PDB file of C-alpha atoms and ligand atoms in Angstrom:
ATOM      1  CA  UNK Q1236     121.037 -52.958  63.825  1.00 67.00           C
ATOM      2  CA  UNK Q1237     120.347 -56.181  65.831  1.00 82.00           C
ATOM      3  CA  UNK Q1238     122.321 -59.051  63.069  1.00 95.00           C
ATOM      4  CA  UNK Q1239     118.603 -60.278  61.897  1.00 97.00           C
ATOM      5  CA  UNK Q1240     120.077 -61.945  59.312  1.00 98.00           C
ATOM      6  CA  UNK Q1241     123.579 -63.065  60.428  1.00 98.00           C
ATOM      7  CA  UNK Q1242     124.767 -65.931  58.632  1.00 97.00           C
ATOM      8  CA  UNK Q1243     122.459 -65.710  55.531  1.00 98.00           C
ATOM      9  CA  UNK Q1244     123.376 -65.378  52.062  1.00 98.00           C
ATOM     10  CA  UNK Q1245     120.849 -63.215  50.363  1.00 99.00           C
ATOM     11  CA  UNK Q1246     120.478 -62.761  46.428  1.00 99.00           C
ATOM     12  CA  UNK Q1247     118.607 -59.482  45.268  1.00 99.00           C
ATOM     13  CA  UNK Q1248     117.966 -58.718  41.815  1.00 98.00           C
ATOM     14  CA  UNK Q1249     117.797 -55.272  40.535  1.00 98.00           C
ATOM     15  CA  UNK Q1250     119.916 -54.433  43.739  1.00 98.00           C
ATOM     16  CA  UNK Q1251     121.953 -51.337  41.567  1.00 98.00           C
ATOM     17  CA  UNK Q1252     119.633 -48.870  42.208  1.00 97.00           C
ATOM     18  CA  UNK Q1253     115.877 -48.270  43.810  1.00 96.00           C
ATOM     19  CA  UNK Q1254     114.105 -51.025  45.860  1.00 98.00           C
ATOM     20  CA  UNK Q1255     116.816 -53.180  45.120  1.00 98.00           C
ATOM     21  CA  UNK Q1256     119.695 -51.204  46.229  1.00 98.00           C
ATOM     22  CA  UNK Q1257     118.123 -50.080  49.892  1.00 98.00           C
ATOM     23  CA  UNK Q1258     116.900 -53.902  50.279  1.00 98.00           C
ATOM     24  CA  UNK Q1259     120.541 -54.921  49.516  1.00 98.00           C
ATOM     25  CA  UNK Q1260     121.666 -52.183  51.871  1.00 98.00           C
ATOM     26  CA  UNK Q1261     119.331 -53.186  55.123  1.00 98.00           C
ATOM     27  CA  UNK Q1262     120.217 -56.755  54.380  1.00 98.00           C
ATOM     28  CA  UNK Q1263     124.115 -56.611  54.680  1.00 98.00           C
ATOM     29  CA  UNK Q1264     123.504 -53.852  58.014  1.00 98.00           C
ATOM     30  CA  UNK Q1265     121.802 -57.295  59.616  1.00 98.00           C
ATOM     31  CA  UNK Q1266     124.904 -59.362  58.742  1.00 98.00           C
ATOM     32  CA  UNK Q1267     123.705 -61.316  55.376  1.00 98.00           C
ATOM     33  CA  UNK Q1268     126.377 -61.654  52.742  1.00 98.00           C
ATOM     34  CA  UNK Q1269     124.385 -60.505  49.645  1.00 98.00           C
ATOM     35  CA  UNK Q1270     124.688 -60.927  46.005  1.00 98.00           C
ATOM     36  CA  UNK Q1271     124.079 -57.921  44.309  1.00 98.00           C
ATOM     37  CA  UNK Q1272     122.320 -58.961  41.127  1.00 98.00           C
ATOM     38  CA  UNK Q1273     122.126 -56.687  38.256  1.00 98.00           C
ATOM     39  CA  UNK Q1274     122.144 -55.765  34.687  1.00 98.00           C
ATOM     40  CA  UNK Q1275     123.966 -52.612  35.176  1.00 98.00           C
ATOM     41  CA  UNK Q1276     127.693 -52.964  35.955  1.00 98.00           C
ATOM     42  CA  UNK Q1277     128.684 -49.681  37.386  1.00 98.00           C
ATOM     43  CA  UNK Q1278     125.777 -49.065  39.753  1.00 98.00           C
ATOM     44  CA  UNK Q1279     125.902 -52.787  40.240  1.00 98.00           C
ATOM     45  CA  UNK Q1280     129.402 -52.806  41.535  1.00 98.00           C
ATOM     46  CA  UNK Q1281     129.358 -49.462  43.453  1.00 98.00           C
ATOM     47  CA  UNK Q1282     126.225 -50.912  45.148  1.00 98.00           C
ATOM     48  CA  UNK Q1283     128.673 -53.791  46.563  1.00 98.00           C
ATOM     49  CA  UNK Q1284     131.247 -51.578  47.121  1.00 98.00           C
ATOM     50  CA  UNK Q1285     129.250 -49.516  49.396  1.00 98.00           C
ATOM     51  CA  UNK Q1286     127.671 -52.680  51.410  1.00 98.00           C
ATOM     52  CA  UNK Q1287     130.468 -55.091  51.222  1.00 98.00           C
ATOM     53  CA  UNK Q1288     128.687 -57.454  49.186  1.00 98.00           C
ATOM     54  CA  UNK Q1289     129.593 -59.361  46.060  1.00 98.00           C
ATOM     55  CA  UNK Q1290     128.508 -57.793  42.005  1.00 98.00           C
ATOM     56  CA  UNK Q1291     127.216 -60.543  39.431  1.00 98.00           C
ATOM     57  CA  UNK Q1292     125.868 -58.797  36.590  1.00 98.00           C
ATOM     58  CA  UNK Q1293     123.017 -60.531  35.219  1.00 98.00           C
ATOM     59  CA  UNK Q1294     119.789 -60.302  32.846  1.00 98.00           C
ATOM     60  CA  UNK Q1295     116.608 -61.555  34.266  1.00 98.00           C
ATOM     61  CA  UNK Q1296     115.291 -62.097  31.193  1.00 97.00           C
ATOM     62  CA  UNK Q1297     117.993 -65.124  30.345  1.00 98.00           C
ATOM     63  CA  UNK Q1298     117.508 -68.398  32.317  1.00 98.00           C
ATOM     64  CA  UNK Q1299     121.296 -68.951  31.804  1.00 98.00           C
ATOM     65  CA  UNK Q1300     122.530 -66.230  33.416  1.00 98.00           C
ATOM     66  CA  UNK Q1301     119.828 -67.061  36.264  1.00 98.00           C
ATOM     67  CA  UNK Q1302     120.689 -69.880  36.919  1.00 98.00           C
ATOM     68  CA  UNK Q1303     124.363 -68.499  36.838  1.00 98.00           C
ATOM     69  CA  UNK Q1304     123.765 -65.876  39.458  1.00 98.00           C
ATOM     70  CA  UNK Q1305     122.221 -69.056  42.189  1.00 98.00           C
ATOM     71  CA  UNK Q1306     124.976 -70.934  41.540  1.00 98.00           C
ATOM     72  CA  UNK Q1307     127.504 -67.731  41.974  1.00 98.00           C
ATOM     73  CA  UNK Q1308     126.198 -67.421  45.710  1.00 98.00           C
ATOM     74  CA  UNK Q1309     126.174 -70.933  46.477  1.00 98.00           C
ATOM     75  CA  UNK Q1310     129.956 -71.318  45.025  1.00 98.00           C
ATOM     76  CA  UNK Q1311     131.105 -68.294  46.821  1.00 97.00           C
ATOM     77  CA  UNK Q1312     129.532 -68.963  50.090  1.00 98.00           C
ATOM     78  CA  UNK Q1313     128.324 -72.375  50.248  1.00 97.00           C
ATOM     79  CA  UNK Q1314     124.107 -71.736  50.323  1.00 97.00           C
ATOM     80  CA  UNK Q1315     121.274 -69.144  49.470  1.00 98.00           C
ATOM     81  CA  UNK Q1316     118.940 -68.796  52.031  1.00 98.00           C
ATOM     82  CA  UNK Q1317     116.951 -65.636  50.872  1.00 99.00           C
ATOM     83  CA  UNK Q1318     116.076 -64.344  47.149  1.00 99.00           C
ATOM     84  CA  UNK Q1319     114.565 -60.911  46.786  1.00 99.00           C
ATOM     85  CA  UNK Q1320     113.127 -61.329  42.657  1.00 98.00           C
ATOM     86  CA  UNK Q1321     113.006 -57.178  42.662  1.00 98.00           C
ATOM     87  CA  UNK Q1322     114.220 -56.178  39.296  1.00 98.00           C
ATOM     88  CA  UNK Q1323     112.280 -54.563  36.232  1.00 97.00           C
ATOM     89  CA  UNK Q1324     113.543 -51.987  33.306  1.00 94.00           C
ATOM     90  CA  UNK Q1325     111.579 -50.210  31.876  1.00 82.00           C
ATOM     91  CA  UNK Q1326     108.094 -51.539  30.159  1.00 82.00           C
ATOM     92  CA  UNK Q1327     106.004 -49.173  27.788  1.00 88.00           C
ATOM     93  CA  UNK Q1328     103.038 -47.507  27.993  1.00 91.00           C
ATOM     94  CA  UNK Q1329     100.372 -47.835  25.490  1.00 94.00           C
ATOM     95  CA  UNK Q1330      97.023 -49.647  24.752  1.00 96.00           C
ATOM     96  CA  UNK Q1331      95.929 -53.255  24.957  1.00 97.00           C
ATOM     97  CA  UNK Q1332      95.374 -52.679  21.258  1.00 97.00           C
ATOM     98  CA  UNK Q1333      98.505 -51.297  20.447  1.00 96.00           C
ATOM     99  CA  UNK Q1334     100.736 -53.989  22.297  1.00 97.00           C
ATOM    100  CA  UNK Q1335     102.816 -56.841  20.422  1.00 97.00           C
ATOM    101  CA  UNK Q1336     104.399 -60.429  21.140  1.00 97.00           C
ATOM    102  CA  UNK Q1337     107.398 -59.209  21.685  1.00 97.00           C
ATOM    103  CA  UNK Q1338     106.016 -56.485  24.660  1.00 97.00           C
ATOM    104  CA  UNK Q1339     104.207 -59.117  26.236  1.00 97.00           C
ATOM    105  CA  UNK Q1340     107.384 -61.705  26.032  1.00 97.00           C
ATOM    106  CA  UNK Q1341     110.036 -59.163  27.176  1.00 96.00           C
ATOM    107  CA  UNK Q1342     107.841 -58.554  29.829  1.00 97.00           C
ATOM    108  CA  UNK Q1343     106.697 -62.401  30.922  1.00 97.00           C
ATOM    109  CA  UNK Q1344     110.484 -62.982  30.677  1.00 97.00           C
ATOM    110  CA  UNK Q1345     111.427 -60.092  32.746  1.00 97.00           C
ATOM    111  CA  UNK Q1346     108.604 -59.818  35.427  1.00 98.00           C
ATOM    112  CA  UNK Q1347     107.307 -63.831  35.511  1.00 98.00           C
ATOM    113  CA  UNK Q1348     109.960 -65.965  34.118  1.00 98.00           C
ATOM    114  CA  UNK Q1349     112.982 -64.532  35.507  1.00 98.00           C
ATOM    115  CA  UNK Q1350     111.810 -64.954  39.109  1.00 99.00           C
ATOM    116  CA  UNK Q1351     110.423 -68.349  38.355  1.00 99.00           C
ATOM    117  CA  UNK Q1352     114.201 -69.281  37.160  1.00 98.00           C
ATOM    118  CA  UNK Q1353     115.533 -68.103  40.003  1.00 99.00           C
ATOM    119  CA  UNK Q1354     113.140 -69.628  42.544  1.00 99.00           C
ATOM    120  CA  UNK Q1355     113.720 -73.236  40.540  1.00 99.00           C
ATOM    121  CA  UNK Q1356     116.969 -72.833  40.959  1.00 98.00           C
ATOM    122  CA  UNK Q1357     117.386 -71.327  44.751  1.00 99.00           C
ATOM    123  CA  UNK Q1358     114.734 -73.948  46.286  1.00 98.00           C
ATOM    124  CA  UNK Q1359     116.669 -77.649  46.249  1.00 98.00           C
ATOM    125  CA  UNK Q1360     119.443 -75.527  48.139  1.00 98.00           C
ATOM    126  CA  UNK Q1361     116.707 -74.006  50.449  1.00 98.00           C
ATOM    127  CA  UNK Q1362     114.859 -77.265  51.296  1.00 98.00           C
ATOM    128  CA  UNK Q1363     118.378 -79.325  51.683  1.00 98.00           C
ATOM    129  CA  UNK Q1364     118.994 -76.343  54.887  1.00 97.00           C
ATOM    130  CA  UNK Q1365     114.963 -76.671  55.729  1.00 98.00           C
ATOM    131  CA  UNK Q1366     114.891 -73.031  55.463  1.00 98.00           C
ATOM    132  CA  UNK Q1367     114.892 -70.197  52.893  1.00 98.00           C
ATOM    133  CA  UNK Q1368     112.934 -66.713  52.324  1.00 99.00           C
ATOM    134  CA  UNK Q1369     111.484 -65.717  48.907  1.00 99.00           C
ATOM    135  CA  UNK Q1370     110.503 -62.326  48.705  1.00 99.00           C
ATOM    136  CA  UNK Q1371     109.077 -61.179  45.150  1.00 99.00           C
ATOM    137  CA  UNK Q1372     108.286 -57.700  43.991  1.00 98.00           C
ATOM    138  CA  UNK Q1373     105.086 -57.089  42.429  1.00 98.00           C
ATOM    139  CA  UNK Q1374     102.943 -53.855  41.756  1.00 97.00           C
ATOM    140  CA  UNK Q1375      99.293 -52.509  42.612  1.00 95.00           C
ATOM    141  CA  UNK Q1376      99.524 -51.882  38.893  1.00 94.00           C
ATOM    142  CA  UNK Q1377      98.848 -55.433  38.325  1.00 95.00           C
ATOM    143  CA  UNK Q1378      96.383 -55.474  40.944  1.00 95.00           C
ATOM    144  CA  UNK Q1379      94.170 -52.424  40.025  1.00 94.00           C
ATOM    145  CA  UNK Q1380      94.665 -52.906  36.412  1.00 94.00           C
ATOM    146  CA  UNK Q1381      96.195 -49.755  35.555  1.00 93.00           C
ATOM    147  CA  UNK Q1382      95.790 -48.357  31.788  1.00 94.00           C
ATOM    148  CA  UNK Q1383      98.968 -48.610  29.748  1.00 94.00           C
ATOM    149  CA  UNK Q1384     101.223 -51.109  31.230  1.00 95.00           C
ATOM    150  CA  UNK Q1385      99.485 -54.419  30.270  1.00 97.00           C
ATOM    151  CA  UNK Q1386     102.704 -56.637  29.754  1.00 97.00           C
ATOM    152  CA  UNK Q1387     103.952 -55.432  33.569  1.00 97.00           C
ATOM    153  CA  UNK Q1388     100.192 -55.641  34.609  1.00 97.00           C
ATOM    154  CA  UNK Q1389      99.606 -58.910  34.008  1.00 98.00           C
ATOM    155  CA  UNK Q1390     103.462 -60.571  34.730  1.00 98.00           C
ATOM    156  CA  UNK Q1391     103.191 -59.095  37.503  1.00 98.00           C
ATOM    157  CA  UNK Q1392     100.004 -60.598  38.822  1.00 98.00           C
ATOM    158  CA  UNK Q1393     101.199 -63.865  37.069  1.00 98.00           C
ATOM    159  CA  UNK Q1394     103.783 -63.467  39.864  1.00 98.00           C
ATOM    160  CA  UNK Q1395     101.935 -63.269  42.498  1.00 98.00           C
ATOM    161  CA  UNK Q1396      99.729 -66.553  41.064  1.00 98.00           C
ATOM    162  CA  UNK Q1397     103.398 -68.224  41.644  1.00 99.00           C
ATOM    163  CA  UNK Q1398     104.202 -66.801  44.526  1.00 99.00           C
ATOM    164  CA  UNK Q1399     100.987 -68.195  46.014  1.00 98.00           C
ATOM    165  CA  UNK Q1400     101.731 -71.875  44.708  1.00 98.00           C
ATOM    166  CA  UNK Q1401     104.874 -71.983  45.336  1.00 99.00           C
ATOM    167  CA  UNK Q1402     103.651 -70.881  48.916  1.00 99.00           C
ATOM    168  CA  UNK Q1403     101.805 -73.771  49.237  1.00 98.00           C
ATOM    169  CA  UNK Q1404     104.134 -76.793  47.570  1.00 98.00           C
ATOM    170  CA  UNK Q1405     106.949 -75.583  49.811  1.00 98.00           C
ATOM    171  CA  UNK Q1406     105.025 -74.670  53.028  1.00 98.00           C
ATOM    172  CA  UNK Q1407     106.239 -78.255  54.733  1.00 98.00           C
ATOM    173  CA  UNK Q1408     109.912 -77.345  54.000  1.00 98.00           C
ATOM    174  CA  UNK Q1409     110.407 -74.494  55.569  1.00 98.00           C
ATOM    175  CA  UNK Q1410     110.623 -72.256  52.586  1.00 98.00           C
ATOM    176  CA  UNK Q1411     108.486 -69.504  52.635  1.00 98.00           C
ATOM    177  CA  UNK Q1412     107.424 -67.058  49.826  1.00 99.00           C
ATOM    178  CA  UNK Q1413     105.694 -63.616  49.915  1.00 99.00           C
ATOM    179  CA  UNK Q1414     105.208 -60.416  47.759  1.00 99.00           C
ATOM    180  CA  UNK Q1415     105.496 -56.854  48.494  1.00 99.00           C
ATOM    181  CA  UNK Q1416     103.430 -54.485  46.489  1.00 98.00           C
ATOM    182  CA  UNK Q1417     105.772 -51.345  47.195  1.00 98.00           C
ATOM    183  CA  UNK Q1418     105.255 -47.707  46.832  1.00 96.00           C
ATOM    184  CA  UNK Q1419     108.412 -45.642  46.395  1.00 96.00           C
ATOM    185  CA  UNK Q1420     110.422 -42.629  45.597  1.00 94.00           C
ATOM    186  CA  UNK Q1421     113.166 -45.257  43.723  1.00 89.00           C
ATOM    187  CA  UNK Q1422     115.103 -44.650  40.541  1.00 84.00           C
ATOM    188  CA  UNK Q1423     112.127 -45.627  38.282  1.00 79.00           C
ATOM    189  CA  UNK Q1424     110.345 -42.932  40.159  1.00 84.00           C
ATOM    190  CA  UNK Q1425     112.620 -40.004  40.139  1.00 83.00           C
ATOM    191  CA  UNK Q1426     113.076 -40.568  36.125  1.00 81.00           C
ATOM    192  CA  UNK Q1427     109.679 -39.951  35.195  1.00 77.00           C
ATOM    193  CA  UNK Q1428     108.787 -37.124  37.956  1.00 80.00           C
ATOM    194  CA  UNK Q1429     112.403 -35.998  37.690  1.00 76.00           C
ATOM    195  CA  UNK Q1430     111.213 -33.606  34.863  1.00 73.00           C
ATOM    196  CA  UNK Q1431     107.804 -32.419  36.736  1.00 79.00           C
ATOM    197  CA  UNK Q1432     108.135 -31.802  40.146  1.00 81.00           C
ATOM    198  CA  UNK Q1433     104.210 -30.641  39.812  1.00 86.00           C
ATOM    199  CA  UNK Q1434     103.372 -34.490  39.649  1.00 85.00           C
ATOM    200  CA  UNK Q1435     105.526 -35.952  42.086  1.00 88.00           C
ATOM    201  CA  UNK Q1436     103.536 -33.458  44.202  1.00 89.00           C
ATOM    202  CA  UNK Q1437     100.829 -34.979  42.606  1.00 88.00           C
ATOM    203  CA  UNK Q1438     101.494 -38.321  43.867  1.00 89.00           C
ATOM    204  CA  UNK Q1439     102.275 -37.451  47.288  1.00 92.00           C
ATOM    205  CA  UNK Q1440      98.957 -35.777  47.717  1.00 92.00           C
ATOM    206  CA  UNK Q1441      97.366 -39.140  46.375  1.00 91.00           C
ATOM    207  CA  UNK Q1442      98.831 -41.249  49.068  1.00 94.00           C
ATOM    208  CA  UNK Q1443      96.658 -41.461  51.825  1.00 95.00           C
ATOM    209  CA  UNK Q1444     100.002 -41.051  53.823  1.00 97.00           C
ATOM    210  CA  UNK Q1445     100.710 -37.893  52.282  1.00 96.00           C
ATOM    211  CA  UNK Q1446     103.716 -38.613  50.635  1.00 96.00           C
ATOM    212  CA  UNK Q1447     105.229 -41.816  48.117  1.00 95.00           C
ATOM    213  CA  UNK Q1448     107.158 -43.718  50.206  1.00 97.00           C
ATOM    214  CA  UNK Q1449     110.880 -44.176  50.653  1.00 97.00           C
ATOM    215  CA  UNK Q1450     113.089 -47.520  49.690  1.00 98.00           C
ATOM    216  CA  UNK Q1451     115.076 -47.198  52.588  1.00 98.00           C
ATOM    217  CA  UNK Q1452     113.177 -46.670  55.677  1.00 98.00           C
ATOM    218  CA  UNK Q1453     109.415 -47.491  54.482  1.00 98.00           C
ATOM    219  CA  UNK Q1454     110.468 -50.768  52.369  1.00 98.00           C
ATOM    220  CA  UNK Q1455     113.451 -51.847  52.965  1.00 98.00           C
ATOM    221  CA  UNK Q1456     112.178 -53.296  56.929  1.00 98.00           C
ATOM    222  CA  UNK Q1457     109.290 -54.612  55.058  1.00 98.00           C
ATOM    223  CA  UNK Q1458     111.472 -57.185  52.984  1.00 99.00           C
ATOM    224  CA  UNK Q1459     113.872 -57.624  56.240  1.00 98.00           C
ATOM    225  CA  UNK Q1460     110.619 -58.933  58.088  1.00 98.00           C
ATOM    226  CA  UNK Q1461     109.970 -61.492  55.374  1.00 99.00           C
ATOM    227  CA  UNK Q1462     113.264 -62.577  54.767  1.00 99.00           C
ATOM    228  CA  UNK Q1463     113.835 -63.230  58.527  1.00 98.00           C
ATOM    229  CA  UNK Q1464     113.084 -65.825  61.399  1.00 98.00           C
ATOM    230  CA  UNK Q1465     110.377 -63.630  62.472  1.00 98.00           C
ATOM    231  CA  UNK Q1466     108.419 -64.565  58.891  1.00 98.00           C
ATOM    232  CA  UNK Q1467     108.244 -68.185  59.680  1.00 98.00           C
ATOM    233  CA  UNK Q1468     104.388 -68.892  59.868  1.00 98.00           C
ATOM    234  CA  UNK Q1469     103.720 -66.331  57.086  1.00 98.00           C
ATOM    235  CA  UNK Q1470     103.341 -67.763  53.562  1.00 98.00           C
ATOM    236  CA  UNK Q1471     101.969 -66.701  50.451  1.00 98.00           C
ATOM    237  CA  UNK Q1472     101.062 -63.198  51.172  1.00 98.00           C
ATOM    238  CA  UNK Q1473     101.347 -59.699  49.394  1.00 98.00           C
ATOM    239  CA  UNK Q1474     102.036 -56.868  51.598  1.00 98.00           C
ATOM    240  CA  UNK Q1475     100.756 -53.575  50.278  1.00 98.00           C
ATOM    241  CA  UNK Q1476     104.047 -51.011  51.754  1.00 98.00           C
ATOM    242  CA  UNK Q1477     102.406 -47.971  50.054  1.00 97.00           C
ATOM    243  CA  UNK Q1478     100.984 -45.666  52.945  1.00 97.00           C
ATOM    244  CA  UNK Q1479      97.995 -47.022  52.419  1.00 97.00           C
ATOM    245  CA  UNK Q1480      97.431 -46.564  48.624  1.00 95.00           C
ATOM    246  CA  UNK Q1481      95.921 -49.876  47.839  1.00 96.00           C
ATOM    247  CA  UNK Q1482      92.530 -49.338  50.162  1.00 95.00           C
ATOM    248  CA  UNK Q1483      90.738 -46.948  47.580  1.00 90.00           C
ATOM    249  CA  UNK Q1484      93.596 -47.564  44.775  1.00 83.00           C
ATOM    250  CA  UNK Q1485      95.178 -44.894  43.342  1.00 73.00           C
ATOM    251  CA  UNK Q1486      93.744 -42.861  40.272  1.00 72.00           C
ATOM    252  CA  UNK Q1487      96.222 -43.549  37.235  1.00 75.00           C
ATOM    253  CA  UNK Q1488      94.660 -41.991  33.527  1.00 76.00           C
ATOM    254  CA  UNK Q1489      97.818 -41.620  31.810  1.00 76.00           C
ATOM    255  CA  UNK Q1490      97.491 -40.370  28.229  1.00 77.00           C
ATOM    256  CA  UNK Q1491      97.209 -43.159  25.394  1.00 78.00           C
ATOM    257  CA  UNK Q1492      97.305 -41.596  22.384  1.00 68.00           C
TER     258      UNK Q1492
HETATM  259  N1  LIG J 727     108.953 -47.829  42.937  1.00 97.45           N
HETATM  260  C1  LIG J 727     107.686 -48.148  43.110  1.00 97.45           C
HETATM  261  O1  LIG J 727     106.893 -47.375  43.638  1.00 97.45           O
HETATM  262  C2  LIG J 727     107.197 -49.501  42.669  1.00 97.45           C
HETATM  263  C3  LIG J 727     105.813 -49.703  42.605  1.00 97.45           C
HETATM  264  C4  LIG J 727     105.343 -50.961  42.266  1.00 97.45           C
HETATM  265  C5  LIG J 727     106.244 -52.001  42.016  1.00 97.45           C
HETATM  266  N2  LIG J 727     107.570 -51.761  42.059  1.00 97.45           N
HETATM  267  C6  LIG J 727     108.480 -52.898  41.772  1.00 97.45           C
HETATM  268  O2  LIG J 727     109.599 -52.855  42.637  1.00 97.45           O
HETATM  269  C7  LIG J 727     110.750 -53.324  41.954  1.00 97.45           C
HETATM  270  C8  LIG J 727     111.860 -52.278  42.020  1.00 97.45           C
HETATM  271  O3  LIG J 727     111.387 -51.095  41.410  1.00 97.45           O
HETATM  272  P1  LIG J 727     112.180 -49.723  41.456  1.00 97.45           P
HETATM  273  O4  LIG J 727     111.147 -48.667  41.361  1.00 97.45           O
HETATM  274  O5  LIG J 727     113.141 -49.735  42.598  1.00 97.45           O
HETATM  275  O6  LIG J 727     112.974 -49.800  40.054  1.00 97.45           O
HETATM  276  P2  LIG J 727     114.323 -49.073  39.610  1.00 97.45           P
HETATM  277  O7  LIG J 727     114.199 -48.818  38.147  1.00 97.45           O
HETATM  278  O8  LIG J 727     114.603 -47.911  40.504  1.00 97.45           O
HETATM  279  O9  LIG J 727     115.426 -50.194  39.845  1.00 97.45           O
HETATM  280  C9  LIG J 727     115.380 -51.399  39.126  1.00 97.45           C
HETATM  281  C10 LIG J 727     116.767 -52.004  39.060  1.00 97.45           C
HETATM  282  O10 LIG J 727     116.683 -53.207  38.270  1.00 97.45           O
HETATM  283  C11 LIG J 727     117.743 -53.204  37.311  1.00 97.45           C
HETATM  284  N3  LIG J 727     117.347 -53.988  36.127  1.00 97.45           N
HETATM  285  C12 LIG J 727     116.550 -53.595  35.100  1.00 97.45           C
HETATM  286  N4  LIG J 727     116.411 -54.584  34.207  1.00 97.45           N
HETATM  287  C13 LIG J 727     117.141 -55.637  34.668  1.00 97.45           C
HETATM  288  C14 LIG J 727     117.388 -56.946  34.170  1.00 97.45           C
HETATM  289  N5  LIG J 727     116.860 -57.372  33.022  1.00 97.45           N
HETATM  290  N6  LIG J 727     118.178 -57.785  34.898  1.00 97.45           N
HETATM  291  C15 LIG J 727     118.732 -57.342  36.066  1.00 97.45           C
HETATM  292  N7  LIG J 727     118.539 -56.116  36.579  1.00 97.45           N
HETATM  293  C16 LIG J 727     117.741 -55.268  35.887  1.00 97.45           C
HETATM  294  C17 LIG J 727     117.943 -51.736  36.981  1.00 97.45           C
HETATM  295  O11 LIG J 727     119.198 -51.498  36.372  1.00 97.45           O
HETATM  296  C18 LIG J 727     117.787 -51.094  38.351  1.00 97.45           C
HETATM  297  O12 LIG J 727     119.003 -51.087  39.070  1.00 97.45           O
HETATM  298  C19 LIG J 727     110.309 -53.648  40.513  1.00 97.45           C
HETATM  299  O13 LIG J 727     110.006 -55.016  40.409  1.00 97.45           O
HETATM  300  C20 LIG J 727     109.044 -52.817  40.360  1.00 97.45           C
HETATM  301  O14 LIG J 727     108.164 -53.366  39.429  1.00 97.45           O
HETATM  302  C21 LIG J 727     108.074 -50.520  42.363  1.00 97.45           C
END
């Protein structure tokens, strides 16, 4: 490890398990102090254990506690300088037809709004240094429309719509902001092909890699790129770190009824 990020305070969401956790991980191996962000206490604070970070547990989908978690790093170590907006529970699956307010809201609070919060909240402390490093999670589900998951579908893509603005209000300040549209073997994975291995064989057969990718080694160096001095001229982009998946998109009919 070469201390890419020495110096840095780093905030990832969702950093208890998946993505999150092996994005949390590579950070704190290049010398950031990072806030682990999370809902879930005991994963949360074994995750900080493990990389000698710092726990806050928070909801995404409350500004307060949003809000709370930016002003945790700043109190404890006097800035942020990267946020990594990476955490999602779990959505459901069902038709446009079939969804309701309340889908749609927990998701828009969840997938859109909690990020937004955050990135309110983290910038005036970004611009005051002249530098900071947004790095937001979003999904080729949004991007290829994928049957079932509407609410995530479209927050998601709402996402990247602010991840592109902000992009471009910020671009004199030194902030930048990108997206990575990830495909991995994380928590949220295992669950549903925990139970049929015949699928995750499925999936890796789909990838024109051969194989779903892995947080660690295949994503994790993806977010360290944009969260470091080497990301300085790059602004507003989603990178696709999915083997490949996104050229022909990847053939998703789950079963509606
Ligand atoms: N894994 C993939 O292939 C894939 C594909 C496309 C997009 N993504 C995106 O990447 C990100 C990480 O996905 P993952 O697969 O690692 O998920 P995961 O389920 O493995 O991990 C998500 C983490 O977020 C936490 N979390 C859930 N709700 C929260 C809340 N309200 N507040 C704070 N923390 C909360 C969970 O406890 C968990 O630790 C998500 O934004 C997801 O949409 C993942």
């Amino acid at each position: 490890m070469t201390g890419r990020l020495e110096g840095r305070v780093a905030v990832v969401t969702g950093a208890g398990d998946g993505i999150g956790r092996e994005v949390a991980r590579r950070f704190a191996e290049e010398g950031a102090r990072v806030l682990v962000a999370e809902i879930n206490e005991e994963s949360g604070q074994a995750t900080a254990e493990q990389i000698g970070g710092r726990f806050v547990r928070v909801d995404v989908n409350d500004r307060e506690q949003v809000e709370a978690m930016v002003a945790t790093a700043v109190d404890s170590w006097g800035s942020i300088d990267i946020l990594v907006n990476n955490a999602w529970g779990r959505g459901n699956v069902g038709r446009v037809e079939a969804k309701t307010d309340e889908m749609l809201d927990n998701g828009f609070a969840m997938g859109f709004y909690g990020p937004f919060w955050a990135m309110r909240a983290a910038f005036p402390h970004m611009k005051d240094r002249g530098w900071g490093r947004v790095v937001n999670m979003v999904s080729l589900n949004g991007v290829n429309a994928h049957m079932g998951t509407l609410e995530y579908n479209a927050a998601k893509e709402a996402l990247r719509t602010l991840t592109r603005t902000a992009a471009r209000e910020w671009a004199p300040t030194g902030v930048v902001v990108n997206a990575i549209a990830p495909g991995a073997k994380s928590a949220a994975f295992r669950r549903v092909m925990g139970e049929h291995p015949e699928l995750e064989r499925t999936a890796d057969r789909a990838n024109p890699m051969g194989r779903v990718g892995d947080a660690y080694a295949d994503i994790a160096p993806v977010a360290l790129f944009l969260a470091s001095e080497d990301c300085r001229y790059v602004t507003g982009n989603t990178l696709f770190a999915d083997g490949g998946g996104h050229i022909n998109g990847v053939s998703w009919q789950p079963d509606l009824d």
